[in-house]
Amino acid sequence: MAKNEKEIVDRELIILGSGPAGLSAALYAARADLNPLVLTGMTLHGQASTTDTIENYPGFPEGVGGVELGQLFQMQAERFGAEVELDEAISVDFQSKPFQISTYSKIYKSKSIIITTGATHRKLGIPGEKEFTGRGVSYCGTCDGWFFKNKDIVVVGGGDSALEEGLFLTRFANSVTVIHRRDELRAGAILQKRAFSNPKVKFIWDTTVTEIRGVDAVQAVKLNNLKTGEEQIHETDGIFIFIGHKPNTEMFVGQLDLDNEGYIKTNKFMQTSIPGIYAGGEVADPVFRQVITSAGMGAAAAIQATRYLEDLEEA
Ligand code: NAP
């Protein structure tokens, strides 16, 4: 192989992403004897692995750690022959047959592909957010909560993530103030009940954060009350932002049909606009975004990919 030339790898089935959808797809494909290759992407085991405890995945009545569940998914898929490689796709060519996926060092050729590249947290896009990321601005309570022992912090958002992570952060922080742009939460009833009854959790309603201020680290946020127009400076040691996600589909623009929000369009068989390419989990799901629904979509995609490959063989 000449210097700078990428190694070429031929496979039957490649799965992009290693979250619940990707590893469930890998389990089903491995059990169909397809020897699937999982390219993990940057977040090994996906977003679920950044959750402290997952309480709504059946089979774990006491809950299960996000990291532990990811490891269990991987072990189970590997037991049947799936290979998991720490590598990241940087571009794809779905017009060629076999389909091509490029990483920094290799070109993978595959007859079928399952895309489970998940989603990434949304940013507020306000002054100070970028500058103070890692210095008081965070998008992951499980990862960064420890740094806020006995501190006062704010959480932005009114969904399940904001409350679940906010409640987790009360283990460390002195106080957690949830700042929500409406006066009604989107989060589910159980989380709302827990948050309202936790003495460390406070709420500021109808309010957005318009600026993050500090010197070496975050010291305050500027707030805007959407109903009164009143602005105020709220002192805080940290700001955790949980305002939803955007699908990781930049690589597929122009290659696959995407919806207006950038999610991959699939039919009920998880097939994308190109036969032989399937998608599952959050990258194709703006609605449910649960570990169990992602796992189910991954399994369904693998069943369909298996049928597709069998048909190719017979043709
Ligand atoms: P989400 O449900 O989309 O909630 C995002 C929140 O951020 C909403 O309250 C939204 O306000 C607010 N928001 C959006 N853009 C904003 C902006 N620019 N400025 C201020 N606030 C903004 O996202 P999520 O909480 O990450 O949850 C995603 C999915 O994962 C959901 O389906 C959720 O059920 C699921 N999830 C489930 C669990 C669980 O079951 N335990 C845990 C975590 C996540 P509005 O309400 O006004 O739109």
mmCIF file of N, CA, C and O and ligand atoms in Angstrom, residues 56 124 156-162 164 180-182 186 191 242-245 287-290, ligand 1:
data_model
loop_
_atom_site.group_PDB
_atom_site.id
_atom_site.type_symbol
_atom_site.label_atom_id
_atom_site.label_comp_id
_atom_site.label_asym_id
_atom_site.label_seq_id
_atom_site.Cartn_x
_atom_site.Cartn_y
_atom_site.Cartn_z
ATOM 1 N N ASN A 56 -36.018 3.275 32.791
ATOM 2 C CA ASN A 56 -37.183 2.817 32.026
ATOM 3 C C ASN A 56 -36.805 1.839 30.921
ATOM 4 O O ASN A 56 -37.522 1.704 29.944
ATOM 5 N N LEU A 124 -27.422 26.957 22.820
ATOM 6 C CA LEU A 124 -28.255 28.154 22.887
ATOM 7 C C LEU A 124 -27.837 29.179 21.845
ATOM 8 O O LEU A 124 -28.653 29.953 21.365
ATOM 9 N N VAL A 156 -30.944 24.872 31.957
ATOM 10 C CA VAL A 156 -31.857 25.484 30.987
ATOM 11 C C VAL A 156 -32.645 24.393 30.265
ATOM 12 O O VAL A 156 -32.053 23.426 29.775
ATOM 13 N N GLY A 157 -33.965 24.551 30.185
ATOM 14 C CA GLY A 157 -34.819 23.597 29.487
ATOM 15 C C GLY A 157 -35.950 23.138 30.377
ATOM 16 O O GLY A 157 -35.870 23.260 31.606
ATOM 17 N N GLY A 158 -36.992 22.600 29.750
ATOM 18 C CA GLY A 158 -38.147 22.146 30.531
ATOM 19 C C GLY A 158 -38.557 20.727 30.186
ATOM 20 O O GLY A 158 -39.649 20.284 30.534
ATOM 21 N N GLY A 159 -37.663 19.996 29.495
ATOM 22 C CA GLY A 159 -37.988 18.625 29.084
ATOM 23 C C GLY A 159 -37.460 17.587 30.073
ATOM 24 O O GLY A 159 -36.957 17.922 31.144
ATOM 25 N N ASP A 160 -37.588 16.319 29.687
ATOM 26 C CA ASP A 160 -37.123 15.214 30.544
ATOM 27 C C ASP A 160 -35.637 15.350 30.871
ATOM 28 O O ASP A 160 -35.225 15.104 32.009
ATOM 29 N N SER A 161 -34.841 15.724 29.870
ATOM 30 C CA SER A 161 -33.395 15.809 30.118
ATOM 31 C C SER A 161 -33.095 16.862 31.179
ATOM 32 O O SER A 161 -32.293 16.636 32.089
ATOM 33 N N ALA A 162 -33.730 18.040 31.060
ATOM 34 C CA ALA A 162 -33.456 19.125 32.006
ATOM 35 C C ALA A 162 -33.777 18.683 33.436
ATOM 36 O O ALA A 162 -32.976 18.902 34.355
ATOM 37 N N GLU A 164 -34.282 15.471 34.595
ATOM 38 C CA GLU A 164 -33.523 14.289 35.025
ATOM 39 C C GLU A 164 -32.096 14.680 35.408
ATOM 40 O O GLU A 164 -31.589 14.315 36.472
ATOM 41 N N HIS A 180 -36.814 28.043 32.486
ATOM 42 C CA HIS A 180 -37.605 27.515 31.365
ATOM 43 C C HIS A 180 -38.312 28.665 30.650
ATOM 44 O O HIS A 180 -38.779 29.607 31.285
ATOM 45 N N ARG A 181 -38.409 28.536 29.339
ATOM 46 C CA ARG A 181 -38.956 29.661 28.552
ATOM 47 C C ARG A 181 -40.479 29.768 28.625
ATOM 48 O O ARG A 181 -41.047 30.747 28.156
ATOM 49 N N ARG A 182 -41.130 28.720 29.173
ATOM 50 C CA ARG A 182 -42.595 28.782 29.352
ATOM 51 C C ARG A 182 -42.923 28.644 30.839
ATOM 52 O O ARG A 182 -42.020 28.528 31.667
ATOM 53 N N ARG A 186 -42.335 20.459 29.884
ATOM 54 C CA ARG A 186 -42.586 19.421 28.886
ATOM 55 C C ARG A 186 -42.305 18.029 29.485
ATOM 56 O O ARG A 186 -42.800 17.020 28.999
ATOM 57 N N LEU A 191 -40.955 12.861 36.738
ATOM 58 C CA LEU A 191 -39.820 13.777 36.918
ATOM 59 C C LEU A 191 -40.292 15.114 37.482
ATOM 60 O O LEU A 191 -39.641 15.705 38.343
ATOM 61 N N PHE A 242 -29.959 21.901 28.425
ATOM 62 C CA PHE A 242 -30.647 20.702 27.917
ATOM 63 C C PHE A 242 -31.865 21.142 27.116
ATOM 64 O O PHE A 242 -32.999 21.096 27.592
ATOM 65 N N ILE A 243 -31.626 21.616 25.906
ATOM 66 C CA ILE A 243 -32.726 22.182 25.119
ATOM 67 C C ILE A 243 -32.990 21.351 23.856
ATOM 68 O O ILE A 243 -33.389 21.887 22.831
ATOM 69 N N GLY A 244 -32.795 20.058 23.956
ATOM 70 C CA GLY A 244 -33.097 19.192 22.825
ATOM 71 C C GLY A 244 -31.859 18.835 22.008
ATOM 72 O O GLY A 244 -30.730 19.147 22.393
ATOM 73 N N HIS A 245 -32.122 18.191 20.888
ATOM 74 C CA HIS A 245 -31.024 17.620 20.101
ATOM 75 C C HIS A 245 -31.192 17.894 18.622
ATOM 76 O O HIS A 245 -32.290 18.177 18.167
ATOM 77 N N VAL A 287 -39.346 11.749 17.425
ATOM 78 C CA VAL A 287 -40.526 11.633 18.295
ATOM 79 C C VAL A 287 -40.244 10.938 19.625
ATOM 80 O O VAL A 287 -40.443 11.515 20.699
ATOM 81 N N PHE A 288 -39.764 9.695 19.615
ATOM 82 C CA PHE A 288 -39.726 8.898 20.846
ATOM 83 C C PHE A 288 -38.410 9.030 21.610
ATOM 84 O O PHE A 288 -38.406 9.221 22.817
ATOM 85 N N ARG A 289 -37.300 8.831 20.931
ATOM 86 C CA ARG A 289 -35.947 9.026 21.498
ATOM 87 C C ARG A 289 -35.753 8.355 22.851
ATOM 88 O O ARG A 289 -35.286 8.978 23.809
ATOM 89 N N GLN A 290 -36.133 7.131 22.947
ATOM 90 C CA GLN A 290 -35.933 6.366 24.175
ATOM 91 C C GLN A 290 -34.930 5.252 23.884
ATOM 92 O O GLN A 290 -34.799 4.821 22.732
HETATM 93 P P1 NAP B 1 -37.053 18.083 24.562
HETATM 94 O O1 NAP B 1 -38.093 17.166 25.061
HETATM 95 O O2 NAP B 1 -37.077 18.494 23.131
HETATM 96 O O3 NAP B 1 -37.082 19.381 25.487
HETATM 97 C C1 NAP B 1 -36.293 20.480 25.198
HETATM 98 C C2 NAP B 1 -36.643 21.595 26.167
HETATM 99 O O4 NAP B 1 -35.815 22.704 25.891
HETATM 100 C C3 NAP B 1 -38.101 22.059 26.040
HETATM 101 O O5 NAP B 1 -38.633 22.288 27.313
HETATM 102 C C4 NAP B 1 -37.968 23.338 25.234
HETATM 103 O O6 NAP B 1 -38.930 24.292 25.576
HETATM 104 C C5 NAP B 1 -36.619 23.851 25.641
HETATM 105 N N1 NAP B 1 -35.968 24.620 24.580
HETATM 106 C C6 NAP B 1 -35.778 24.283 23.282
HETATM 107 N N2 NAP B 1 -35.097 25.234 22.629
HETATM 108 C C7 NAP B 1 -34.843 26.206 23.541
HETATM 109 C C8 NAP B 1 -34.178 27.454 23.474
HETATM 110 N N3 NAP B 1 -33.608 27.880 22.346
HETATM 111 N N4 NAP B 1 -34.111 28.200 24.593
HETATM 112 C C9 NAP B 1 -34.672 27.771 25.753
HETATM 113 N N5 NAP B 1 -35.307 26.586 25.870
HETATM 114 C C10 NAP B 1 -35.402 25.821 24.779
HETATM 115 O O7 NAP B 1 -35.562 17.505 24.792
HETATM 116 P P2 NAP B 1 -35.003 16.553 25.960
HETATM 117 O O8 NAP B 1 -35.480 16.960 27.262
HETATM 118 O O9 NAP B 1 -33.546 16.444 25.678
HETATM 119 O O10 NAP B 1 -35.659 15.164 25.626
HETATM 120 C C11 NAP B 1 -35.458 14.567 24.319
HETATM 121 C C12 NAP B 1 -36.200 13.253 24.247
HETATM 122 O O11 NAP B 1 -35.547 12.313 25.102
HETATM 123 C C13 NAP B 1 -37.643 13.353 24.709
HETATM 124 O O12 NAP B 1 -38.417 12.522 23.883
HETATM 125 C C14 NAP B 1 -37.596 12.833 26.112
HETATM 126 O O13 NAP B 1 -38.820 12.243 26.504
HETATM 127 C C15 NAP B 1 -36.488 11.797 26.011
HETATM 128 N N6 NAP B 1 -35.849 11.630 27.343
HETATM 129 C C16 NAP B 1 -36.455 10.774 28.188
HETATM 130 C C17 NAP B 1 -35.941 10.595 29.463
HETATM 131 C C18 NAP B 1 -36.639 9.646 30.368
HETATM 132 O O14 NAP B 1 -37.592 9.011 29.942
HETATM 133 N N7 NAP B 1 -36.263 9.536 31.617
HETATM 134 C C19 NAP B 1 -34.818 11.297 29.870
HETATM 135 C C20 NAP B 1 -34.217 12.191 28.984
HETATM 136 C C21 NAP B 1 -34.770 12.357 27.712
HETATM 137 P P3 NAP B 1 -40.495 24.084 25.211
HETATM 138 O O15 NAP B 1 -40.994 23.086 26.207
HETATM 139 O O16 NAP B 1 -41.054 25.435 25.367
HETATM 140 O O17 NAP B 1 -40.520 23.584 23.793
#
